[in-house]
mmCIF file with all atom_site columns, C-alpha atoms in Angstrom:
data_model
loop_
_atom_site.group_PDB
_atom_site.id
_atom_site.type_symbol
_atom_site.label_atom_id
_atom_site.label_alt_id
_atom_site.label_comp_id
_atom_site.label_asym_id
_atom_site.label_entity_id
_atom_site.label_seq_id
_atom_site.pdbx_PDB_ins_code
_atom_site.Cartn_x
_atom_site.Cartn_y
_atom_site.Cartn_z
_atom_site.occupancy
_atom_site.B_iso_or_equiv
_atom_site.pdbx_formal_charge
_atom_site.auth_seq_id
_atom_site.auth_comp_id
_atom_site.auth_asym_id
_atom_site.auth_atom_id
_atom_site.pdbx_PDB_model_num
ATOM 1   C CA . UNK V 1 1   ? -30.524 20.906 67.382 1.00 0.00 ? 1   UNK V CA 1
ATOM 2   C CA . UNK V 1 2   ? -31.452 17.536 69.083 1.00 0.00 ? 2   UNK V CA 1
ATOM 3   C CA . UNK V 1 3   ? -34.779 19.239 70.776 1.00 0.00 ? 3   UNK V CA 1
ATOM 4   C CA . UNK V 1 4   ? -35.410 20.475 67.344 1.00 0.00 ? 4   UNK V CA 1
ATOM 5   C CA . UNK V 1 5   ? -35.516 17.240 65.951 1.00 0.00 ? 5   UNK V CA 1
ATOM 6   C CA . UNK V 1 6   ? -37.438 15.702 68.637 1.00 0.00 ? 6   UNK V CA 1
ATOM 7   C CA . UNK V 1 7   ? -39.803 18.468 67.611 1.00 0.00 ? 7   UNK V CA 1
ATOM 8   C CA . UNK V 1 8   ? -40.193 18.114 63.917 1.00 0.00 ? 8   UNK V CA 1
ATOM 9   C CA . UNK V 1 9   ? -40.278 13.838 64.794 1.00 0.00 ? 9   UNK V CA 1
ATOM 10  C CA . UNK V 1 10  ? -43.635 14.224 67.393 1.00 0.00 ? 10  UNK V CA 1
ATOM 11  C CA . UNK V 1 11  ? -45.112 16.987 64.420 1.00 0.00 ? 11  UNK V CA 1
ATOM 12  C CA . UNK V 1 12  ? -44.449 14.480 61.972 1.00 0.00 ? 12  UNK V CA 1
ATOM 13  C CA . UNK V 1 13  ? -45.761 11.458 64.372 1.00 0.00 ? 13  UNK V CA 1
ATOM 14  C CA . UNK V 1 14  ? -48.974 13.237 64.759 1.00 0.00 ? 14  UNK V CA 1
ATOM 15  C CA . UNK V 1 15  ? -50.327 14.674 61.736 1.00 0.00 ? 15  UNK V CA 1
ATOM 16  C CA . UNK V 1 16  ? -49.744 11.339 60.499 1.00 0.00 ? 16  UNK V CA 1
ATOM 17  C CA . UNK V 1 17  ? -48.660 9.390  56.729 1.00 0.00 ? 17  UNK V CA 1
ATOM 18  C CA . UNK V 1 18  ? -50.213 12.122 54.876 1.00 0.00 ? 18  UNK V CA 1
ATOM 19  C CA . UNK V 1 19  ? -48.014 14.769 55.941 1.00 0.00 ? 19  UNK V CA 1
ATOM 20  C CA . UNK V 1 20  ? -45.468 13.230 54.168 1.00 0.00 ? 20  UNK V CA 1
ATOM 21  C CA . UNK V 1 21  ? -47.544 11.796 50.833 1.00 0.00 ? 21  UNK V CA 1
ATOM 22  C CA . UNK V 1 22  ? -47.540 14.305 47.657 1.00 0.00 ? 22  UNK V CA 1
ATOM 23  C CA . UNK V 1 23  ? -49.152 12.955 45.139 1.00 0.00 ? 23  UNK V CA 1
ATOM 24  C CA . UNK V 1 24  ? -47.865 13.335 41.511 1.00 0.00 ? 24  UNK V CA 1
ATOM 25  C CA . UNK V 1 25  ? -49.569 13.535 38.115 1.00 0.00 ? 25  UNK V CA 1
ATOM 26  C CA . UNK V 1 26  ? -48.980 12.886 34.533 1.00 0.00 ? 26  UNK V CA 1
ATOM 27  C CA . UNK V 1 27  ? -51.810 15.718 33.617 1.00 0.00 ? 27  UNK V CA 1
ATOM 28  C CA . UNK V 1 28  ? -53.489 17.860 35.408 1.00 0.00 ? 28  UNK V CA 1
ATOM 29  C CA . UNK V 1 29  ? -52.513 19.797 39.135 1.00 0.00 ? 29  UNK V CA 1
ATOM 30  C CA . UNK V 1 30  ? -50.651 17.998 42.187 1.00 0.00 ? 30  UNK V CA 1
ATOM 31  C CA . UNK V 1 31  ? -51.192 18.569 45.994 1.00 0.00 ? 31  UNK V CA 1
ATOM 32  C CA . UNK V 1 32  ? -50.448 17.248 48.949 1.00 0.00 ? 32  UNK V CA 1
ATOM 33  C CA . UNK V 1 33  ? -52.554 15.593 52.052 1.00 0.00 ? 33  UNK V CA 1
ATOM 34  C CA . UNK V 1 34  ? -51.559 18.396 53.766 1.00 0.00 ? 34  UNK V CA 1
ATOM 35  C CA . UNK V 1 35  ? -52.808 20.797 51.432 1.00 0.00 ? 35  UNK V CA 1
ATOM 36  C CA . UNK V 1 36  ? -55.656 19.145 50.627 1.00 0.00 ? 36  UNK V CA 1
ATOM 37  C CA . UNK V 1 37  ? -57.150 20.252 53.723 1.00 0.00 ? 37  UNK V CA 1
ATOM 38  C CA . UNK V 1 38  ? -56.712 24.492 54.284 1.00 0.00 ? 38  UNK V CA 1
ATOM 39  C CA . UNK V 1 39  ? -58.867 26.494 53.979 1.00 0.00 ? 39  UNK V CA 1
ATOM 40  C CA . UNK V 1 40  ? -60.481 28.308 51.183 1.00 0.00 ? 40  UNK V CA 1
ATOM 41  C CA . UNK V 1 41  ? -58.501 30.071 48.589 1.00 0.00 ? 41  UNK V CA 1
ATOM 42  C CA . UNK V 1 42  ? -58.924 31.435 45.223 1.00 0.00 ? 42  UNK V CA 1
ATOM 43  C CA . UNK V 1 43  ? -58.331 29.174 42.249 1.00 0.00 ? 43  UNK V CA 1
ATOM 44  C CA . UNK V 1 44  ? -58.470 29.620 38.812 1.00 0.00 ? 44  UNK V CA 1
ATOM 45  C CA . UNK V 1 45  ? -60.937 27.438 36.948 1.00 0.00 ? 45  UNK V CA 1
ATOM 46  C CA . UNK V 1 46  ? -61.537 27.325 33.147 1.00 0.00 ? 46  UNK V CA 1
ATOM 47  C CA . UNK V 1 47  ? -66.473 27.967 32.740 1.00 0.00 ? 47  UNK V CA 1
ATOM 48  C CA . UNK V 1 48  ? -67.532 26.706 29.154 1.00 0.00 ? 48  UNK V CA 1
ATOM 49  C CA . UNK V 1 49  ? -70.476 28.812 30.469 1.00 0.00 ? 49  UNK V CA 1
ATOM 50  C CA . UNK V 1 50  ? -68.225 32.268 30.427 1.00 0.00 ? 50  UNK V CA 1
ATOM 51  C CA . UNK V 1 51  ? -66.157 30.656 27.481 1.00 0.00 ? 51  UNK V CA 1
ATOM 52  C CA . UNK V 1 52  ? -62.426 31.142 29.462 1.00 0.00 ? 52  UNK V CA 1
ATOM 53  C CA . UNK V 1 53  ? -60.984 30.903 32.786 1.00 0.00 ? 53  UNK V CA 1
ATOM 54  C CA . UNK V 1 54  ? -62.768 32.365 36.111 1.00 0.00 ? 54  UNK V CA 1
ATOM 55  C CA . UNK V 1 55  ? -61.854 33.081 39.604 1.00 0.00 ? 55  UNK V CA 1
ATOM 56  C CA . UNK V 1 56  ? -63.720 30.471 42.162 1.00 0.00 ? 56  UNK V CA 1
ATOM 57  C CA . UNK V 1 57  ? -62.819 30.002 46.072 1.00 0.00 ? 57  UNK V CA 1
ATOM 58  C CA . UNK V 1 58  ? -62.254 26.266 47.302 1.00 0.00 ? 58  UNK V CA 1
ATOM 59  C CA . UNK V 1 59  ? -64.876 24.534 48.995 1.00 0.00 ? 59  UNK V CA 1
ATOM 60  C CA . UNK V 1 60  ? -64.148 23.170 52.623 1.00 0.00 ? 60  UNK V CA 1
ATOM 61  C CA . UNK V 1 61  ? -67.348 21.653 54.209 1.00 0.00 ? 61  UNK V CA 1
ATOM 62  C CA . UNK V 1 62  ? -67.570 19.516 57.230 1.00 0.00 ? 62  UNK V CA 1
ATOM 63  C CA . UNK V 1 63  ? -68.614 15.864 56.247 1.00 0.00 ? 63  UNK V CA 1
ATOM 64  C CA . UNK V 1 64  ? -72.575 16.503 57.552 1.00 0.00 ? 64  UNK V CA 1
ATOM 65  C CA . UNK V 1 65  ? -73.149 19.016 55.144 1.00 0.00 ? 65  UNK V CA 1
ATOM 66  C CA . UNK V 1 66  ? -71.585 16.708 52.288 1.00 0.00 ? 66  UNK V CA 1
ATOM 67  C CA . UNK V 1 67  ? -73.925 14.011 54.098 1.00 0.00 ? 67  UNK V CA 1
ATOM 68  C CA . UNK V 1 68  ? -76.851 16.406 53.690 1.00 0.00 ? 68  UNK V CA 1
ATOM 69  C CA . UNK V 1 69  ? -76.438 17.330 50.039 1.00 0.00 ? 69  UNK V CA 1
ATOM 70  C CA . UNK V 1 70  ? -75.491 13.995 48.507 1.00 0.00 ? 70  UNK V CA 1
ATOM 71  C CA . UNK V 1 71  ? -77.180 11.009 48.060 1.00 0.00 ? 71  UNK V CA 1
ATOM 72  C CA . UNK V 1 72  ? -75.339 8.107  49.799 1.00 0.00 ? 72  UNK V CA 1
ATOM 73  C CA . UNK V 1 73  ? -73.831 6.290  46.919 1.00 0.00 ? 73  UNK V CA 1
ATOM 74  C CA . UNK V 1 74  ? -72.876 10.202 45.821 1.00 0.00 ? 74  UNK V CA 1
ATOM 75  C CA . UNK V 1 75  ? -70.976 10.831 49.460 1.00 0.00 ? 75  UNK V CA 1
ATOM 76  C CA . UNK V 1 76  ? -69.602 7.252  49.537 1.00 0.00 ? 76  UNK V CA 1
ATOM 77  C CA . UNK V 1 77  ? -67.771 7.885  46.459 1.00 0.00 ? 77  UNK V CA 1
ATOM 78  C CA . UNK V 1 78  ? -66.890 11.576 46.001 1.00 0.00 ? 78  UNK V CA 1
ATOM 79  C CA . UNK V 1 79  ? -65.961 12.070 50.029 1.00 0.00 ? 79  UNK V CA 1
ATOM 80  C CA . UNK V 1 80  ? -65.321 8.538  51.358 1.00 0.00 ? 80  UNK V CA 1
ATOM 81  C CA . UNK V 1 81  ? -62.958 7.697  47.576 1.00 0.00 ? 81  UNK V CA 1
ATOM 82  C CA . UNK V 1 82  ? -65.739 4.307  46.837 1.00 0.00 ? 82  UNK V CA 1
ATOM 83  C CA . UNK V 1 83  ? -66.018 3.207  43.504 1.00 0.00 ? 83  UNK V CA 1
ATOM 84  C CA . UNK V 1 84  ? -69.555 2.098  41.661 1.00 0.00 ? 84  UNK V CA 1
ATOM 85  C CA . UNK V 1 85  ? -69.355 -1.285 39.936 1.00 0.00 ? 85  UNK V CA 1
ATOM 86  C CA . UNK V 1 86  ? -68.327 -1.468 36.632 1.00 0.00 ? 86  UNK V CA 1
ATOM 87  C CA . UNK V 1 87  ? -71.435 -1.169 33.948 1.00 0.00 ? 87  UNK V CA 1
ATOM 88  C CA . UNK V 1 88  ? -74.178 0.260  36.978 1.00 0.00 ? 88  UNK V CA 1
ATOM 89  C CA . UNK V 1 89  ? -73.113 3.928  36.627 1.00 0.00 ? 89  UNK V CA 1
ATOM 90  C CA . UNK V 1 90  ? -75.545 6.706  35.303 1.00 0.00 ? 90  UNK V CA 1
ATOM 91  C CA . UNK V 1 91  ? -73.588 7.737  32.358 1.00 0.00 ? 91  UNK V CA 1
ATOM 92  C CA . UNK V 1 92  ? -71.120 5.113  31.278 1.00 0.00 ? 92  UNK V CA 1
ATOM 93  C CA . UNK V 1 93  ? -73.314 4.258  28.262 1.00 0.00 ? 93  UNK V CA 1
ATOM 94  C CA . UNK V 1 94  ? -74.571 7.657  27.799 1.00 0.00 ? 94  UNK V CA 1
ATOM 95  C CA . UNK V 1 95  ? -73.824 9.131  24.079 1.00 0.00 ? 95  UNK V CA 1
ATOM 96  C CA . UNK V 1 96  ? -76.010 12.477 24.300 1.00 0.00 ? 96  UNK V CA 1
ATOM 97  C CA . UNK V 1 97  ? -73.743 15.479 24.398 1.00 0.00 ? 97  UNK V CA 1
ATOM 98  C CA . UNK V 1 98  ? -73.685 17.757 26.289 1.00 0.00 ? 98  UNK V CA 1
ATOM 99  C CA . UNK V 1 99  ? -71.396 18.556 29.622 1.00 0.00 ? 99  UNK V CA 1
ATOM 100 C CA . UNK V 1 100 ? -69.966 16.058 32.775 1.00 0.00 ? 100 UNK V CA 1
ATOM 101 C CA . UNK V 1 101 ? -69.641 18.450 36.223 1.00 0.00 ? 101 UNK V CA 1
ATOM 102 C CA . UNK V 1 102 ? -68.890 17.858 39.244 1.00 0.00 ? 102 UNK V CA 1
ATOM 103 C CA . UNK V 1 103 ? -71.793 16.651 41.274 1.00 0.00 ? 103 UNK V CA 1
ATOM 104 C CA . UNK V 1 104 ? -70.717 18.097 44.500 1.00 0.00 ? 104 UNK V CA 1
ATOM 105 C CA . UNK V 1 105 ? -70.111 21.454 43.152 1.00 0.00 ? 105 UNK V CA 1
ATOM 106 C CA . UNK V 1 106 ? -70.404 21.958 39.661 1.00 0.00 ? 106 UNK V CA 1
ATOM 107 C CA . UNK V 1 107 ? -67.400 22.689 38.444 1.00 0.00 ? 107 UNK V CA 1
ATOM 108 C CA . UNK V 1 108 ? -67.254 22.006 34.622 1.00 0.00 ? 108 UNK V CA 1
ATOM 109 C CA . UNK V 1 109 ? -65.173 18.625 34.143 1.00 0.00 ? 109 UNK V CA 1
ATOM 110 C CA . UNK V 1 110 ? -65.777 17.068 30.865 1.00 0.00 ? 110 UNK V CA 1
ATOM 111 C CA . UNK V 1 111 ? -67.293 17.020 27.576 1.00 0.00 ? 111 UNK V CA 1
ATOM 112 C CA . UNK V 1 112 ? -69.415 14.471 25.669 1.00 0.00 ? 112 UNK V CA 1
ATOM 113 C CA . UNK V 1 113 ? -66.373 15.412 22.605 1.00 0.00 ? 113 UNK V CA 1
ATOM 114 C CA . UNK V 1 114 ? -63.793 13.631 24.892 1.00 0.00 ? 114 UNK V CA 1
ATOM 115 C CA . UNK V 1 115 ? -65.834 10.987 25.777 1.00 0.00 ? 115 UNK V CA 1
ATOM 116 C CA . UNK V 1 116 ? -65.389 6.968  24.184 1.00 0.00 ? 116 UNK V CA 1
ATOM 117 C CA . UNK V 1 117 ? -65.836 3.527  24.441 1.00 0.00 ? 117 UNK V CA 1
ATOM 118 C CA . UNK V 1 118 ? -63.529 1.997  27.357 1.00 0.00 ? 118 UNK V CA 1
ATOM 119 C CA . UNK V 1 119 ? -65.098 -1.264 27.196 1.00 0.00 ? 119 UNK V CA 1
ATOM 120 C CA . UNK V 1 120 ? -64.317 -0.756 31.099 1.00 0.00 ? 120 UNK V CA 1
ATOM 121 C CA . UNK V 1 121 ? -68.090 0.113  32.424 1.00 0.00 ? 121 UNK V CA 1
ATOM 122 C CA . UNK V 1 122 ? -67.294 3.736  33.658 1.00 0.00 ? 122 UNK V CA 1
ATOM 123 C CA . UNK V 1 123 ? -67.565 6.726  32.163 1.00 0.00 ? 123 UNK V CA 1
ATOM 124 C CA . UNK V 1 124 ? -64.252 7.403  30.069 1.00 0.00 ? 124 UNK V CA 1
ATOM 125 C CA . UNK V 1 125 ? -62.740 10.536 28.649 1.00 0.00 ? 125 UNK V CA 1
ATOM 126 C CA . UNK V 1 126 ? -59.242 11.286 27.398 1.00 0.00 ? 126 UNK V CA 1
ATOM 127 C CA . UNK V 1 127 ? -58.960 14.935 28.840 1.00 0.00 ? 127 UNK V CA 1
ATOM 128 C CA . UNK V 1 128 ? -60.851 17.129 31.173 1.00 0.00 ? 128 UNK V CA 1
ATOM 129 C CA . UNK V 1 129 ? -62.280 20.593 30.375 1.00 0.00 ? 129 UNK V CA 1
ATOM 130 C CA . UNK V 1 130 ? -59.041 22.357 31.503 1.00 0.00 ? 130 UNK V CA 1
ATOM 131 C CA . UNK V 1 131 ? -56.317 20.686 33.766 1.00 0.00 ? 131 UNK V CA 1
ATOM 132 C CA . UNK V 1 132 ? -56.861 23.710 35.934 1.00 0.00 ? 132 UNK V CA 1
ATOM 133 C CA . UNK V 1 133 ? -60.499 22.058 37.055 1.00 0.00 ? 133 UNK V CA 1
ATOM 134 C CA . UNK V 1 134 ? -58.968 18.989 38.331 1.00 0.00 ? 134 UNK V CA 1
ATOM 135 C CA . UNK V 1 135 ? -56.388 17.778 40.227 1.00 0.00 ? 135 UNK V CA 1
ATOM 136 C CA . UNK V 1 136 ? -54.432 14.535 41.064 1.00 0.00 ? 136 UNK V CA 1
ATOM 137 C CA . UNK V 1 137 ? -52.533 12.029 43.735 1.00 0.00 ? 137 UNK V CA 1
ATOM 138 C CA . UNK V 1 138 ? -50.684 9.260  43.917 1.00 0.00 ? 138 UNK V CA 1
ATOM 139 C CA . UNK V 1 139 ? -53.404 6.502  45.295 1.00 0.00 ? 139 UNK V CA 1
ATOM 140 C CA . UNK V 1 140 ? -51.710 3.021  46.587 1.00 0.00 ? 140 UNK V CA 1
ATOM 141 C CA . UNK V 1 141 ? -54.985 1.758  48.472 1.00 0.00 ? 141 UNK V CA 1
ATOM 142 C CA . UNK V 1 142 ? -56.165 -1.832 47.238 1.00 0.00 ? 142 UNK V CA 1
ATOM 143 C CA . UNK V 1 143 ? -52.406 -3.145 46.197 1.00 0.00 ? 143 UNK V CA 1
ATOM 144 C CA . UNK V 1 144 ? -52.328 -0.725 43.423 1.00 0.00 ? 144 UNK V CA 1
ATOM 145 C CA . UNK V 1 145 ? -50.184 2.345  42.313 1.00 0.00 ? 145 UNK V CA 1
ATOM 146 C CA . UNK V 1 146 ? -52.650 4.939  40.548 1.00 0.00 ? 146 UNK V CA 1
ATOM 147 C CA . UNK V 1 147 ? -53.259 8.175  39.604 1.00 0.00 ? 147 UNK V CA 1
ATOM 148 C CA . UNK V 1 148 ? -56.507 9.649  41.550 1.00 0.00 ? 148 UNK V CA 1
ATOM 149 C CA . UNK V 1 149 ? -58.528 12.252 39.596 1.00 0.00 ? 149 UNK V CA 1
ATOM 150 C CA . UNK V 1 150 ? -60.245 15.235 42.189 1.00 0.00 ? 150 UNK V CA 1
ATOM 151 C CA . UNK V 1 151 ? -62.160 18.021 41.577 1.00 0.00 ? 151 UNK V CA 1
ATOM 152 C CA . UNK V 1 152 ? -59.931 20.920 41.637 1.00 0.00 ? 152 UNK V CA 1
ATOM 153 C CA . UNK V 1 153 ? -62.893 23.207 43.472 1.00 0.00 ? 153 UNK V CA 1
ATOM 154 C CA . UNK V 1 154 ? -64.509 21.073 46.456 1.00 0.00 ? 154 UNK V CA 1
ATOM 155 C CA . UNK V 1 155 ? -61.545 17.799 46.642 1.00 0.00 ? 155 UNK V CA 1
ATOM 156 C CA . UNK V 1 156 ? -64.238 15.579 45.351 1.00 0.00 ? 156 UNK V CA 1
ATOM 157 C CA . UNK V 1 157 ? -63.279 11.759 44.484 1.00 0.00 ? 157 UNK V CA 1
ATOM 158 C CA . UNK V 1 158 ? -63.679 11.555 40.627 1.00 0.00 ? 158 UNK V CA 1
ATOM 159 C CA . UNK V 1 159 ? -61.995 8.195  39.842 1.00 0.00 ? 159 UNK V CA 1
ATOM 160 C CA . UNK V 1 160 ? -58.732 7.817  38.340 1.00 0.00 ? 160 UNK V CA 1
ATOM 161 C CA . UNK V 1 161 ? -57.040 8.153  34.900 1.00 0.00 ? 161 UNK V CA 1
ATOM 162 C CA . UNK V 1 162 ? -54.517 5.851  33.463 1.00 0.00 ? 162 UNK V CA 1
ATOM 163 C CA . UNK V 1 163 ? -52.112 6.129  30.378 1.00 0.00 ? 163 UNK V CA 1
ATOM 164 C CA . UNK V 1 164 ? -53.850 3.868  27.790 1.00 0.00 ? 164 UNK V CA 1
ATOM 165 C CA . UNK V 1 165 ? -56.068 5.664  26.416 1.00 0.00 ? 165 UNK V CA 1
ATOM 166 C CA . UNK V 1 166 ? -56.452 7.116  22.708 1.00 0.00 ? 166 UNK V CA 1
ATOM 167 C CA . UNK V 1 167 ? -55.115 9.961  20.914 1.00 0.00 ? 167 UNK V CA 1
ATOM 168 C CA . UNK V 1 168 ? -54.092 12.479 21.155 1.00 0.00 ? 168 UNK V CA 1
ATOM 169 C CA . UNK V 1 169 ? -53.527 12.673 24.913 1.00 0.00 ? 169 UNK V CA 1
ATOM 170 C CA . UNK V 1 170 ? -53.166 8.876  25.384 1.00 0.00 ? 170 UNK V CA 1
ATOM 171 C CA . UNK V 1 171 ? -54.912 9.330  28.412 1.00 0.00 ? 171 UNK V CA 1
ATOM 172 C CA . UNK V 1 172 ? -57.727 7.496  30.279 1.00 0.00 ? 172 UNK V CA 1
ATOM 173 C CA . UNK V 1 173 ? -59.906 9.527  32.906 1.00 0.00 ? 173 UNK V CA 1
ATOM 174 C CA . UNK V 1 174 ? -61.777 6.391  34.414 1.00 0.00 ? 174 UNK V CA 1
ATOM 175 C CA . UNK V 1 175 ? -64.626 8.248  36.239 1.00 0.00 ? 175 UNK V CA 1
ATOM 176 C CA . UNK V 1 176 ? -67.343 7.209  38.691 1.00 0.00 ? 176 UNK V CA 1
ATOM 177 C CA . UNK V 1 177 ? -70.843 8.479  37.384 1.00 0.00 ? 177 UNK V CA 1
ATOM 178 C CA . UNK V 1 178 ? -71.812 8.901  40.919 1.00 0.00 ? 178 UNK V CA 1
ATOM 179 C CA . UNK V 1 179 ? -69.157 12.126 41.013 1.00 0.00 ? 179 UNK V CA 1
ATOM 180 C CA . UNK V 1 180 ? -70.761 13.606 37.647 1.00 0.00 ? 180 UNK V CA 1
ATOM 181 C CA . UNK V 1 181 ? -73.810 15.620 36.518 1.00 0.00 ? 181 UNK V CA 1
ATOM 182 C CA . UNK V 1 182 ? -74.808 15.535 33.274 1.00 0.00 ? 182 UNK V CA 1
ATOM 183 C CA . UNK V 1 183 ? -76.048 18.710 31.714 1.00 0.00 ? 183 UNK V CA 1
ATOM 184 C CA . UNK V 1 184 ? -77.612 17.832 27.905 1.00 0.00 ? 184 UNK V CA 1
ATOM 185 C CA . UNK V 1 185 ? -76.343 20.599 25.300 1.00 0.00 ? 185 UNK V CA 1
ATOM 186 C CA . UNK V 1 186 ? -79.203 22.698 24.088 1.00 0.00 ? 186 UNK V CA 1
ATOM 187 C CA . UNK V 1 187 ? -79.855 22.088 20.338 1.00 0.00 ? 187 UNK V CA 1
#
C-alpha cells in the first residue's frame, strides 16, 4: 500500500498542477489538463454549412506547425492564451453578418445574430453555434477566477465568457478577434 502511494505521489509530482486542475463550466463542455492533451478522437460538432451536427477528429499539432500557420498575434493568443487590447481587435465593431470560426481550424463558433454591444472592446456574443463546438476551464492566471472559452476541435484560446450578459442566456462570450474568422453571409 505504502509503495503504492509513493507511486501515485512521484506520478502526481511529475506530470505536474494540471493533472489535478478540471476546469468547470456554466455552458458549454468541460475537460481537464490532462485531457486536453491526447490524442485525436472523434467529436461531434454542430456545421451551419451541413445544417446539423457532424463527425470531426481533434486536432493535435506540435507548436511549429501552429507557428507556421498563424500569424504571431494569431499564435500568441489562440496557443500561448494572450489577449489583444481592448478596442484593436478585427471584429469587435464589426456589424456585417455573417459567421465567427475558429481561425486555427474553422470550426463554426458564432453568429453575427448572437452578437451585441459589450461596451468592453472585444467581440461579444451571448451563445456559441452549439455548446458541442466549444469547450471550457476554470482559468485563475492574472489574480482572477474565470471561465476560459476553447475551441472544442483544435484547443484553441478563444477568450472567456462571463455571466452578465443579456437575454436569454445571460451569458457573455468575451472573445479575442485574433482567434476568429469572419466569413460575410452571402446575400
Amino acid at each position: 500500500m505504502t509503495s503504492m502511494l509513493i507511486k501515485l505521489v512521484a506520478l502526481v509530482l511529475m506530470a505536474g498542477p494540471g493533472l489535478l486542475a478540471v476546469g468547470f463550466s456554466t455552458a458549454g463542455q468541460t475537460r481537464s489538463h490532462a485531457q486536453a492533451n491526447t490524442g485525436s478522437s472523434k467529436i461531434k460538432l454542430y456545421s451551419i454549412a451541413q445544417k446539423g451536427f457532424i463527425m470531426s477528429e481533434k486536432i493535435d499539432k506540435p507548436d511549429a506547425e501552429w507557428q507556421k500557420q498563424l500569424t504571431r498575434e494569431q499564435y500568441e493568443v489562440t496557443r500561448k492564451k494572450g489577449t489583444e487590447r481592448a478596442f484593436s481587435g478585427e471584429y469587435w465593431d464589426n456589424h456585417e453578418k455573417g459567421l465567427y470560426k475558429c481561425v486555427c481550424c474553422g470550426t463554426d463558433l458564432f453568429t453575427s445574430d448572437t452578437k451585441f454591444e459589450s461596451g468592453t472592446g472585444w467581440p461579444s456574443f451571448y451563445e456559441p453555434v452549439a455548446k458541442e463546438n466549444v469547450e471550457t476551464e476554470t482559468d485563475i492566471s492574472h489574480g482572477m477566477r474565470r471561465t476560459e472559452v476553447q475551441c472544442r476541435k483544435c484547443g484553441a484560446h478563444l477568450g472567456h465568457v462571463f455571466d452578465d450578459g443579456p437575454k436569454p442566456t445571460g451569458l457573455r462570450y468575451c472573445m479575442n478577434s485574433a482567434a476568429l474568422k469572419f466569413e460575410k453571409e452571402d446575400k
